[in-house]
Amino acid sequence: MVDVSKAQDGGIIKKILTEGAGDTPSTGNEVSVHYTGRLLDGSVFDSSKDRDQLFKFKVGTGQVIKGWDEGIVTMKRGEVAILTCKPEYAYGASGSPPKIPPNSTLEFEVEMHDFYGEDCTESSDGGVLKSTTVAGTGLSNPREGATVKISWVMSHMDRELEKRSAEFILGDGAAHDIVPGIETALLKMKKGETAKVTVKSLYAYGNVGNAELAVPGAADLTYLLTLESFEQAKYKYEMDGAEKIKFAEQVKQWYQRRVREYQTFQHYFKQINLSLVPIPLTSYYGQPRCLL
């Protein structure tokens, strides 16, 4: 048995019943578990197995009791463990009437089924999954139009293919050879955060790949991405006259570049005899917010 509480105060004691394999979840990952909760006298107060339905939640985000947020992140896929949580890591002095009395120490037998990164896509299609490895600071995320400074290491099948940094306006990544998946993930990151980002080929280099970087076609890529800093774009009410004119010109140039890039993209796929269904520019490149 081992104390897995961050404070190492004996608040969460873990006993492994069945060893798991592989890595463990990160803060923000969605996990799927089966569990049975018991009081110390052995009486069951809740069980997902009785409902025959996996329990899913985002770990480390306060959706569950503190004992789970800190204990579940130590579990591997396939692992079965008992987490014994003191009251301050469970339901505290109030308990959870009528089944859990005040100041109760609880035992949870938990079976880790699966976990995956936070889905950053608007369509929730799993194309960009983010797992935080180093937490960021502050409460805000960069919004489109923010100036961001980032660095990353990109790999494919555990082979490192690219290591670089960039500073650019979020929403204009294509002009800096930055794949759409990176920009999608940045919208969900905090300043100073480092995350493992899994990018499906649709949000990376597609079926064509990138010969210069040795990325094959239809390749899913992994990025270790750090948002070093960002400066938000100003809203309309924050801009003076000169800033509004400058921003309007930037938006105009942005759309002109997008049109040229889309025309090149469409022409290339016609050349290789692929059936290309026209898509709005905004669905491929993201939609800028005109603040004027």
PDB file of C-alpha atoms in Angstrom:
ATOM      1  CA  MET A   1       0.000   0.000   0.000  1.00  0.00           C
ATOM      2  CA  VAL A   2       1.177   3.523  -0.776  1.00  0.00           C
ATOM      3  CA  ASP A   3       0.108   7.090   0.008  1.00  0.00           C
ATOM      4  CA  VAL A   4      -0.708   8.738  -3.336  1.00  0.00           C
ATOM      5  CA  SER A   5      -1.917  12.085  -1.985  1.00  0.00           C
ATOM      6  CA  LYS A   6       0.017  15.078  -3.263  1.00  0.00           C
ATOM      7  CA  ALA A   7       0.529  16.304   0.308  1.00  0.00           C
ATOM      8  CA  GLN A   8       1.730  12.872   1.436  1.00  0.00           C
ATOM      9  CA  ASP A   9      -0.490  13.201   4.493  1.00  0.00           C
ATOM     10  CA  GLY A  10      -2.030   9.749   4.352  1.00  0.00           C
ATOM     11  CA  GLY A  11      -5.212  11.138   2.830  1.00  0.00           C
ATOM     12  CA  ILE A  12      -5.309   8.640  -0.065  1.00  0.00           C
ATOM     13  CA  ILE A  13      -3.972   5.135   0.483  1.00  0.00           C
ATOM     14  CA  LYS A  14      -3.778   2.991  -2.647  1.00  0.00           C
ATOM     15  CA  LYS A  15      -3.661  -0.807  -2.718  1.00  0.00           C
ATOM     16  CA  ILE A  16      -3.192  -2.404  -6.134  1.00  0.00           C
ATOM     17  CA  LEU A  17      -5.235  -5.561  -6.709  1.00  0.00           C
ATOM     18  CA  THR A  18      -4.410  -6.020 -10.406  1.00  0.00           C
ATOM     19  CA  GLU A  19      -1.439  -4.410 -12.134  1.00  0.00           C
ATOM     20  CA  GLY A  20      -2.108  -2.302 -15.206  1.00  0.00           C
ATOM     21  CA  ALA A  21       0.109  -1.434 -18.173  1.00  0.00           C
ATOM     22  CA  GLY A  22       1.316   1.645 -20.020  1.00  0.00           C
ATOM     23  CA  ASP A  23       1.132   5.267 -18.956  1.00  0.00           C
ATOM     24  CA  THR A  24      -1.168   7.100 -16.551  1.00  0.00           C
ATOM     25  CA  PRO A  25      -3.701   9.889 -17.242  1.00  0.00           C
ATOM     26  CA  SER A  26      -2.878  13.588 -17.078  1.00  0.00           C
ATOM     27  CA  THR A  27      -4.935  16.453 -15.717  1.00  0.00           C
ATOM     28  CA  GLY A  28      -7.857  17.132 -18.042  1.00  0.00           C
ATOM     29  CA  ASN A  29      -7.940  13.634 -19.530  1.00  0.00           C
ATOM     30  CA  GLU A  30     -11.330  11.974 -19.770  1.00  0.00           C
ATOM     31  CA  VAL A  31     -11.190   8.663 -17.945  1.00  0.00           C
ATOM     32  CA  SER A  32     -13.564   5.690 -18.008  1.00  0.00           C
ATOM     33  CA  VAL A  33     -13.753   3.565 -14.851  1.00  0.00           C
ATOM     34  CA  HIS A  34     -15.860   1.046 -13.037  1.00  0.00           C
ATOM     35  CA  TYR A  35     -16.040   1.510  -9.285  1.00  0.00           C
ATOM     36  CA  THR A  36     -17.657   0.313  -6.106  1.00  0.00           C
ATOM     37  CA  GLY A  37     -17.779   2.656  -3.101  1.00  0.00           C
ATOM     38  CA  ARG A  38     -17.940   1.277   0.436  1.00  0.00           C
ATOM     39  CA  LEU A  39     -17.993   2.545   3.989  1.00  0.00           C
ATOM     40  CA  LEU A  40     -15.389   1.047   6.325  1.00  0.00           C
ATOM     41  CA  ASP A  41     -18.014  -1.395   7.641  1.00  0.00           C
ATOM     42  CA  GLY A  42     -18.183  -2.880   4.141  1.00  0.00           C
ATOM     43  CA  SER A  43     -21.599  -1.527   3.173  1.00  0.00           C
ATOM     44  CA  VAL A  44     -21.843  -0.420  -0.458  1.00  0.00           C
ATOM     45  CA  PHE A  45     -23.186   3.074  -1.068  1.00  0.00           C
ATOM     46  CA  ASP A  46     -22.665   3.260  -4.855  1.00  0.00           C
ATOM     47  CA  SER A  47     -21.474   1.096  -7.743  1.00  0.00           C
ATOM     48  CA  SER A  48     -21.185   1.710 -11.474  1.00  0.00           C
ATOM     49  CA  LYS A  49     -21.179  -2.059 -11.975  1.00  0.00           C
ATOM     50  CA  ASP A  50     -24.696  -2.289 -10.595  1.00  0.00           C
ATOM     51  CA  ARG A  51     -25.752   0.126 -13.322  1.00  0.00           C
ATOM     52  CA  ASP A  52     -23.603  -1.719 -15.888  1.00  0.00           C
ATOM     53  CA  GLN A  53     -22.322   1.633 -17.105  1.00  0.00           C
ATOM     54  CA  LEU A  54     -18.790   3.014 -17.066  1.00  0.00           C
ATOM     55  CA  PHE A  55     -18.344   6.262 -15.183  1.00  0.00           C
ATOM     56  CA  LYS A  56     -16.638   8.969 -17.245  1.00  0.00           C
ATOM     57  CA  PHE A  57     -15.201  12.278 -16.061  1.00  0.00           C
ATOM     58  CA  LYS A  58     -12.341  14.725 -16.611  1.00  0.00           C
ATOM     59  CA  VAL A  59      -9.723  13.977 -13.990  1.00  0.00           C
ATOM     60  CA  GLY A  60      -8.047  16.757 -12.035  1.00  0.00           C
ATOM     61  CA  THR A  61     -10.725  19.333 -12.819  1.00  0.00           C
ATOM     62  CA  GLY A  62     -12.881  19.149  -9.686  1.00  0.00           C
ATOM     63  CA  GLN A  63     -15.677  17.070 -11.212  1.00  0.00           C
ATOM     64  CA  VAL A  64     -15.188  14.392  -8.529  1.00  0.00           C
ATOM     65  CA  ILE A  65     -13.925  14.231  -4.939  1.00  0.00           C
ATOM     66  CA  LYS A  66     -10.331  15.239  -4.217  1.00  0.00           C
ATOM     67  CA  GLY A  67      -9.351  11.642  -3.465  1.00  0.00           C
ATOM     68  CA  TRP A  68     -10.294  10.633  -6.988  1.00  0.00           C
ATOM     69  CA  ASP A  69      -8.689  13.638  -8.688  1.00  0.00           C
ATOM     70  CA  GLU A  70      -5.371  12.800  -7.032  1.00  0.00           C
ATOM     71  CA  GLY A  71      -5.685   9.008  -6.909  1.00  0.00           C
ATOM     72  CA  ILE A  72      -6.989   8.171 -10.373  1.00  0.00           C
ATOM     73  CA  VAL A  73      -4.023   9.877 -12.087  1.00  0.00           C
ATOM     74  CA  THR A  74      -1.749   7.181 -10.610  1.00  0.00           C
ATOM     75  CA  MET A  75      -3.608   4.325 -12.325  1.00  0.00           C
ATOM     76  CA  LYS A  76      -2.753   2.550 -15.570  1.00  0.00           C
ATOM     77  CA  ARG A  77      -5.116   0.962 -18.075  1.00  0.00           C
ATOM     78  CA  GLY A  78      -6.344  -2.386 -16.788  1.00  0.00           C
ATOM     79  CA  GLU A  79      -5.319  -1.618 -13.217  1.00  0.00           C
ATOM     80  CA  VAL A  80      -7.664  -2.445 -10.348  1.00  0.00           C
ATOM     81  CA  ALA A  81      -6.976  -0.730  -7.031  1.00  0.00           C
ATOM     82  CA  ILE A  82      -8.572   0.221  -3.755  1.00  0.00           C
ATOM     83  CA  LEU A  83      -8.392   3.930  -2.897  1.00  0.00           C
ATOM     84  CA  THR A  84      -9.006   4.610   0.783  1.00  0.00           C
ATOM     85  CA  CYS A  85      -9.887   8.285   1.152  1.00  0.00           C
ATOM     86  CA  LYS A  86      -9.988  10.187   4.438  1.00  0.00           C
ATOM     87  CA  PRO A  87     -12.952  12.543   4.989  1.00  0.00           C
ATOM     88  CA  GLU A  88     -11.047  15.629   3.804  1.00  0.00           C
ATOM     89  CA  TYR A  89     -10.414  13.804   0.499  1.00  0.00           C
ATOM     90  CA  ALA A  90     -14.018  12.573   0.274  1.00  0.00           C
ATOM     91  CA  TYR A  91     -17.199  14.302   1.492  1.00  0.00           C
ATOM     92  CA  GLY A  92     -15.785  15.949   4.622  1.00  0.00           C
ATOM     93  CA  ALA A  93     -17.753  16.981   7.689  1.00  0.00           C
ATOM     94  CA  SER A  94     -21.055  17.192   5.782  1.00  0.00           C
ATOM     95  CA  GLY A  95     -20.961  13.712   4.271  1.00  0.00           C
ATOM     96  CA  SER A  96     -23.423  12.898   1.513  1.00  0.00           C
ATOM     97  CA  PRO A  97     -26.757  12.017   3.113  1.00  0.00           C
ATOM     98  CA  PRO A  98     -28.441   9.662   3.351  1.00  0.00           C
ATOM     99  CA  LYS A  99     -25.850   7.039   2.418  1.00  0.00           C
ATOM    100  CA  ILE A 100     -22.569   8.631   3.546  1.00  0.00           C
ATOM    101  CA  PRO A 101     -22.399   9.890   7.158  1.00  0.00           C
ATOM    102  CA  PRO A 102     -20.367  12.985   8.140  1.00  0.00           C
ATOM    103  CA  ASN A 103     -16.600  12.576   8.509  1.00  0.00           C
ATOM    104  CA  SER A 104     -16.543   9.202   6.740  1.00  0.00           C
ATOM    105  CA  THR A 105     -13.407   7.505   5.444  1.00  0.00           C
ATOM    106  CA  LEU A 106     -14.372   5.760   2.214  1.00  0.00           C
ATOM    107  CA  GLU A 107     -13.024   2.844   0.195  1.00  0.00           C
ATOM    108  CA  PHE A 108     -13.344   2.781  -3.577  1.00  0.00           C
ATOM    109  CA  GLU A 109     -12.480  -0.282  -5.638  1.00  0.00           C
ATOM    110  CA  VAL A 110     -11.658   1.261  -9.019  1.00  0.00           C
ATOM    111  CA  GLU A 111     -10.973  -0.433 -12.349  1.00  0.00           C
ATOM    112  CA  MET A 112      -9.315   1.797 -14.950  1.00  0.00           C
ATOM    113  CA  HIS A 113     -10.718   1.017 -18.392  1.00  0.00           C
ATOM    114  CA  ASP A 114      -9.405   3.813 -20.574  1.00  0.00           C
ATOM    115  CA  PHE A 115      -8.431   7.468 -20.756  1.00  0.00           C
ATOM    116  CA  TYR A 116      -7.609   9.951 -23.448  1.00  0.00           C
ATOM    117  CA  GLY A 117      -6.685  13.597 -23.799  1.00  0.00           C
ATOM    118  CA  GLU A 118      -9.056  16.543 -23.804  1.00  0.00           C
ATOM    119  CA  ASP A 119     -10.758  16.819 -27.188  1.00  0.00           C
ATOM    120  CA  CYS A 120      -9.942  20.337 -28.380  1.00  0.00           C
ATOM    121  CA  THR A 121     -11.958  20.250 -31.598  1.00  0.00           C
ATOM    122  CA  GLU A 122     -15.227  22.136 -31.956  1.00  0.00           C
ATOM    123  CA  SER A 123     -16.849  19.066 -33.516  1.00  0.00           C
ATOM    124  CA  SER A 124     -15.568  16.707 -30.786  1.00  0.00           C
ATOM    125  CA  ASP A 125     -14.233  14.337 -33.438  1.00  0.00           C
ATOM    126  CA  GLY A 126     -11.080  13.357 -31.515  1.00  0.00           C
ATOM    127  CA  GLY A 127      -8.826  14.985 -34.094  1.00  0.00           C
ATOM    128  CA  VAL A 128      -6.809  16.972 -31.539  1.00  0.00           C
ATOM    129  CA  LEU A 129      -6.333  15.465 -28.070  1.00  0.00           C
ATOM    130  CA  LYS A 130      -4.422  17.340 -25.354  1.00  0.00           C
ATOM    131  CA  SER A 131      -2.887  15.921 -22.191  1.00  0.00           C
ATOM    132  CA  THR A 132      -1.281  18.450 -19.856  1.00  0.00           C
ATOM    133  CA  THR A 133       2.171  17.464 -18.588  1.00  0.00           C
ATOM    134  CA  VAL A 134       3.095  20.812 -16.955  1.00  0.00           C
ATOM    135  CA  ALA A 135       0.238  22.978 -15.683  1.00  0.00           C
ATOM    136  CA  GLY A 136       0.069  26.568 -16.843  1.00  0.00           C
ATOM    137  CA  THR A 137      -0.810  29.682 -14.871  1.00  0.00           C
ATOM    138  CA  GLY A 138      -3.688  32.124 -14.914  1.00  0.00           C
ATOM    139  CA  LEU A 139      -7.340  31.663 -15.783  1.00  0.00           C
ATOM    140  CA  SER A 140      -7.445  32.709 -19.443  1.00  0.00           C
ATOM    141  CA  ASN A 141      -6.664  30.971 -22.716  1.00  0.00           C
ATOM    142  CA  PRO A 142      -5.437  32.777 -25.827  1.00  0.00           C
ATOM    143  CA  ARG A 143      -8.247  33.655 -28.173  1.00  0.00           C
ATOM    144  CA  GLU A 144      -7.996  33.942 -31.936  1.00  0.00           C
ATOM    145  CA  GLY A 145      -6.006  37.030 -32.841  1.00  0.00           C
ATOM    146  CA  ALA A 146      -3.699  36.731 -29.824  1.00  0.00           C
ATOM    147  CA  THR A 147       0.053  36.906 -30.368  1.00  0.00           C
ATOM    148  CA  VAL A 148       1.466  33.621 -29.077  1.00  0.00           C
ATOM    149  CA  LYS A 149       4.997  32.406 -28.474  1.00  0.00           C
ATOM    150  CA  ILE A 150       5.329  28.626 -28.577  1.00  0.00           C
ATOM    151  CA  SER A 151       7.853  25.819 -28.893  1.00  0.00           C
ATOM    152  CA  TRP A 152       7.372  22.158 -29.758  1.00  0.00           C
ATOM    153  CA  VAL A 153       8.867  18.817 -30.600  1.00  0.00           C
ATOM    154  CA  MET A 154       6.941  16.819 -33.201  1.00  0.00           C
ATOM    155  CA  SER A 155       7.243  13.060 -33.599  1.00  0.00           C
ATOM    156  CA  HIS A 156       5.707  10.222 -35.559  1.00  0.00           C
ATOM    157  CA  MET A 157       5.745   6.685 -34.181  1.00  0.00           C
ATOM    158  CA  ASP A 158       8.306   7.721 -31.525  1.00  0.00           C
ATOM    159  CA  ARG A 159      10.631   9.212 -34.164  1.00  0.00           C
ATOM    160  CA  GLU A 160      11.429  12.896 -33.680  1.00  0.00           C
ATOM    161  CA  LEU A 161      10.884  14.818 -36.919  1.00  0.00           C
ATOM    162  CA  GLU A 162      10.832  18.486 -35.947  1.00  0.00           C
ATOM    163  CA  LYS A 163      11.943  20.760 -33.129  1.00  0.00           C
ATOM    164  CA  ARG A 164      11.303  24.480 -33.360  1.00  0.00           C
ATOM    165  CA  SER A 165       9.694  27.579 -31.892  1.00  0.00           C
ATOM    166  CA  ALA A 166       7.570  30.351 -33.346  1.00  0.00           C
ATOM    167  CA  GLU A 167       5.846  33.617 -32.527  1.00  0.00           C
ATOM    168  CA  PHE A 168       2.727  34.417 -34.556  1.00  0.00           C
ATOM    169  CA  ILE A 169      -0.867  35.612 -34.466  1.00  0.00           C
ATOM    170  CA  LEU A 170      -3.224  32.824 -33.517  1.00  0.00           C
ATOM    171  CA  GLY A 171      -5.360  32.086 -36.564  1.00  0.00           C
ATOM    172  CA  ASP A 172      -2.502  32.787 -38.960  1.00  0.00           C
ATOM    173  CA  GLY A 173      -0.498  29.624 -38.318  1.00  0.00           C
ATOM    174  CA  ALA A 174      -0.563  28.412 -41.922  1.00  0.00           C
ATOM    175  CA  ALA A 175       1.616  31.361 -42.912  1.00  0.00           C
ATOM    176  CA  HIS A 176       4.236  30.039 -40.463  1.00  0.00           C
ATOM    177  CA  ASP A 177       3.971  26.357 -41.518  1.00  0.00           C
ATOM    178  CA  ILE A 178       2.051  25.485 -38.365  1.00  0.00           C
ATOM    179  CA  VAL A 179      -0.589  22.777 -38.740  1.00  0.00           C
ATOM    180  CA  PRO A 180      -4.225  23.532 -37.819  1.00  0.00           C
ATOM    181  CA  GLY A 181      -4.129  21.055 -34.936  1.00  0.00           C
ATOM    182  CA  ILE A 182      -1.553  23.115 -33.062  1.00  0.00           C
ATOM    183  CA  GLU A 183      -3.712  26.237 -33.247  1.00  0.00           C
ATOM    184  CA  THR A 184      -6.737  24.234 -32.131  1.00  0.00           C
ATOM    185  CA  ALA A 185      -4.860  22.995 -29.049  1.00  0.00           C
ATOM    186  CA  LEU A 186      -3.503  26.453 -28.172  1.00  0.00           C
ATOM    187  CA  LEU A 187      -7.038  27.764 -27.724  1.00  0.00           C
ATOM    188  CA  LYS A 188      -7.345  25.381 -24.737  1.00  0.00           C
ATOM    189  CA  MET A 189      -3.955  26.088 -23.108  1.00  0.00           C
ATOM    190  CA  LYS A 190      -2.758  28.342 -20.306  1.00  0.00           C
ATOM    191  CA  LYS A 191       0.389  30.462 -20.207  1.00  0.00           C
ATOM    192  CA  GLY A 192       3.406  28.283 -19.398  1.00  0.00           C
ATOM    193  CA  GLU A 193       1.524  25.039 -20.018  1.00  0.00           C
ATOM    194  CA  THR A 194       3.237  22.092 -21.663  1.00  0.00           C
ATOM    195  CA  ALA A 195       1.035  19.409 -23.163  1.00  0.00           C
ATOM    196  CA  LYS A 196       1.255  16.234 -25.167  1.00  0.00           C
ATOM    197  CA  VAL A 197      -0.948  16.858 -28.192  1.00  0.00           C
ATOM    198  CA  THR A 198      -2.029  14.045 -30.501  1.00  0.00           C
ATOM    199  CA  VAL A 199      -3.012  15.420 -33.907  1.00  0.00           C
ATOM    200  CA  LYS A 200      -4.868  13.294 -36.437  1.00  0.00           C
ATOM    201  CA  SER A 201      -3.760  13.600 -40.051  1.00  0.00           C
ATOM    202  CA  LEU A 202      -6.812  15.688 -40.979  1.00  0.00           C
ATOM    203  CA  TYR A 203      -5.514  18.405 -38.647  1.00  0.00           C
ATOM    204  CA  ALA A 204      -1.883  17.941 -39.686  1.00  0.00           C
ATOM    205  CA  TYR A 205      -0.551  17.192 -43.185  1.00  0.00           C
ATOM    206  CA  GLY A 206      -3.449  15.096 -44.481  1.00  0.00           C
ATOM    207  CA  ASN A 207      -3.027  12.306 -46.990  1.00  0.00           C
ATOM    208  CA  VAL A 208      -0.175  14.153 -48.703  1.00  0.00           C
ATOM    209  CA  GLY A 209       2.237  14.316 -45.744  1.00  0.00           C
ATOM    210  CA  ASN A 210       5.277  16.562 -45.658  1.00  0.00           C
ATOM    211  CA  ALA A 211       8.316  15.311 -47.549  1.00  0.00           C
ATOM    212  CA  GLU A 212      10.606  17.978 -46.116  1.00  0.00           C
ATOM    213  CA  LEU A 213       9.891  16.802 -42.579  1.00  0.00           C
ATOM    214  CA  ALA A 214       9.674  13.118 -43.561  1.00  0.00           C
ATOM    215  CA  VAL A 215       6.022  12.980 -42.498  1.00  0.00           C
ATOM    216  CA  PRO A 216       4.247  10.231 -44.474  1.00  0.00           C
ATOM    217  CA  GLY A 217       0.754  10.622 -45.841  1.00  0.00           C
ATOM    218  CA  ALA A 218      -2.191  10.062 -43.491  1.00  0.00           C
ATOM    219  CA  ALA A 219       0.148  10.259 -40.486  1.00  0.00           C
ATOM    220  CA  ASP A 220      -1.101  11.022 -36.993  1.00  0.00           C
ATOM    221  CA  LEU A 221       1.467  13.128 -35.153  1.00  0.00           C
ATOM    222  CA  THR A 222       2.431  13.750 -31.540  1.00  0.00           C
ATOM    223  CA  TYR A 223       3.554  17.180 -30.346  1.00  0.00           C
ATOM    224  CA  LEU A 224       5.120  18.123 -27.040  1.00  0.00           C
ATOM    225  CA  LEU A 225       3.835  21.684 -27.121  1.00  0.00           C
ATOM    226  CA  THR A 226       4.621  24.593 -24.787  1.00  0.00           C
ATOM    227  CA  LEU A 227       2.718  27.863 -24.739  1.00  0.00           C
ATOM    228  CA  GLU A 228       5.469  30.128 -23.469  1.00  0.00           C
ATOM    229  CA  SER A 229       3.475  33.358 -23.486  1.00  0.00           C
ATOM    230  CA  PHE A 230       0.641  35.165 -25.214  1.00  0.00           C
ATOM    231  CA  GLU A 231      -0.824  38.640 -25.561  1.00  0.00           C
ATOM    232  CA  GLN A 232      -4.523  38.872 -26.232  1.00  0.00           C
ATOM    233  CA  ALA A 233      -5.840  40.843 -29.183  1.00  0.00           C
ATOM    234  CA  LYS A 234      -7.813  43.887 -28.170  1.00  0.00           C
ATOM    235  CA  TYR A 235     -11.570  44.068 -28.501  1.00  0.00           C
ATOM    236  CA  LYS A 236     -13.220  46.939 -30.378  1.00  0.00           C
ATOM    237  CA  TYR A 237     -13.879  49.014 -27.271  1.00  0.00           C
ATOM    238  CA  GLU A 238     -10.202  48.750 -26.306  1.00  0.00           C
ATOM    239  CA  MET A 239      -8.853  50.040 -29.632  1.00  0.00           C
ATOM    240  CA  ASP A 240      -8.147  53.594 -30.675  1.00  0.00           C
ATOM    241  CA  GLY A 241      -8.698  54.763 -34.261  1.00  0.00           C
ATOM    242  CA  ALA A 242      -5.226  53.884 -35.523  1.00  0.00           C
ATOM    243  CA  GLU A 243      -5.418  50.416 -33.993  1.00  0.00           C
ATOM    244  CA  LYS A 244      -8.777  49.750 -35.660  1.00  0.00           C
ATOM    245  CA  ILE A 245      -7.378  50.668 -39.082  1.00  0.00           C
ATOM    246  CA  LYS A 246      -4.297  48.505 -38.536  1.00  0.00           C
ATOM    247  CA  PHE A 247      -6.408  45.564 -37.444  1.00  0.00           C
ATOM    248  CA  ALA A 248      -8.733  45.887 -40.439  1.00  0.00           C
ATOM    249  CA  GLU A 249      -5.721  45.745 -42.762  1.00  0.00           C
ATOM    250  CA  GLN A 250      -4.448  42.633 -40.961  1.00  0.00           C
ATOM    251  CA  VAL A 251      -7.818  40.915 -41.404  1.00  0.00           C
ATOM    252  CA  LYS A 252      -7.833  41.817 -45.099  1.00  0.00           C
ATOM    253  CA  GLN A 253      -4.341  40.377 -45.588  1.00  0.00           C
ATOM    254  CA  TRP A 254      -5.321  37.292 -43.601  1.00  0.00           C
ATOM    255  CA  TYR A 255      -8.231  36.513 -45.905  1.00  0.00           C
ATOM    256  CA  GLN A 256      -6.164  37.163 -49.026  1.00  0.00           C
ATOM    257  CA  ARG A 257      -3.572  34.627 -47.863  1.00  0.00           C
ATOM    258  CA  ARG A 258      -6.275  32.103 -46.983  1.00  0.00           C
ATOM    259  CA  VAL A 259      -7.861  32.434 -50.422  1.00  0.00           C
ATOM    260  CA  ARG A 260      -4.507  31.885 -52.172  1.00  0.00           C
ATOM    261  CA  GLU A 261      -3.673  28.894 -49.991  1.00  0.00           C
ATOM    262  CA  TYR A 262      -7.097  27.332 -50.477  1.00  0.00           C
ATOM    263  CA  GLN A 263      -6.899  27.740 -54.237  1.00  0.00           C
ATOM    264  CA  THR A 264      -3.492  26.028 -54.227  1.00  0.00           C
ATOM    265  CA  PHE A 265      -4.837  23.272 -51.994  1.00  0.00           C
ATOM    266  CA  GLN A 266      -7.844  22.678 -54.258  1.00  0.00           C
ATOM    267  CA  HIS A 267      -5.754  22.732 -57.440  1.00  0.00           C
ATOM    268  CA  TYR A 268      -3.296  20.177 -56.046  1.00  0.00           C
ATOM    269  CA  PHE A 269      -5.969  17.653 -55.157  1.00  0.00           C
ATOM    270  CA  LYS A 270      -7.599  17.998 -58.553  1.00  0.00           C
ATOM    271  CA  GLN A 271      -4.237  17.184 -60.122  1.00  0.00           C
ATOM    272  CA  ILE A 272      -3.976  13.899 -58.272  1.00  0.00           C
ATOM    273  CA  ASN A 273      -7.554  13.003 -59.231  1.00  0.00           C
ATOM    274  CA  LEU A 274      -9.035  13.119 -55.743  1.00  0.00           C
ATOM    275  CA  SER A 275     -12.638  14.065 -55.372  1.00  0.00           C
ATOM    276  CA  LEU A 276     -12.596  17.284 -53.443  1.00  0.00           C
ATOM    277  CA  VAL A 277     -15.802  18.493 -51.866  1.00  0.00           C
ATOM    278  CA  PRO A 278     -15.655  22.285 -51.559  1.00  0.00           C
ATOM    279  CA  ILE A 279     -15.455  23.399 -47.953  1.00  0.00           C
ATOM    280  CA  PRO A 280     -15.783  26.879 -46.502  1.00  0.00           C
ATOM    281  CA  LEU A 281     -12.470  28.551 -45.824  1.00  0.00           C
ATOM    282  CA  THR A 282     -13.460  29.043 -42.219  1.00  0.00           C
ATOM    283  CA  SER A 283     -13.998  25.310 -41.620  1.00  0.00           C
ATOM    284  CA  TYR A 284     -10.467  24.470 -42.671  1.00  0.00           C
ATOM    285  CA  TYR A 285      -8.480  27.403 -41.385  1.00  0.00           C
ATOM    286  CA  GLY A 286     -10.638  28.585 -38.504  1.00  0.00           C
ATOM    287  CA  GLN A 287     -12.781  31.691 -38.446  1.00  0.00           C
ATOM    288  CA  PRO A 288     -11.192  35.022 -37.487  1.00  0.00           C
ATOM    289  CA  ARG A 289     -13.208  37.300 -35.312  1.00  0.00           C
ATOM    290  CA  CYS A 290     -13.561  40.729 -36.886  1.00  0.00           C
ATOM    291  CA  LEU A 291     -13.730  43.041 -33.921  1.00  0.00           C
ATOM    292  CA  LEU A 292     -14.532  46.236 -35.810  1.00  0.00           C
TER     293      LEU A 292
END
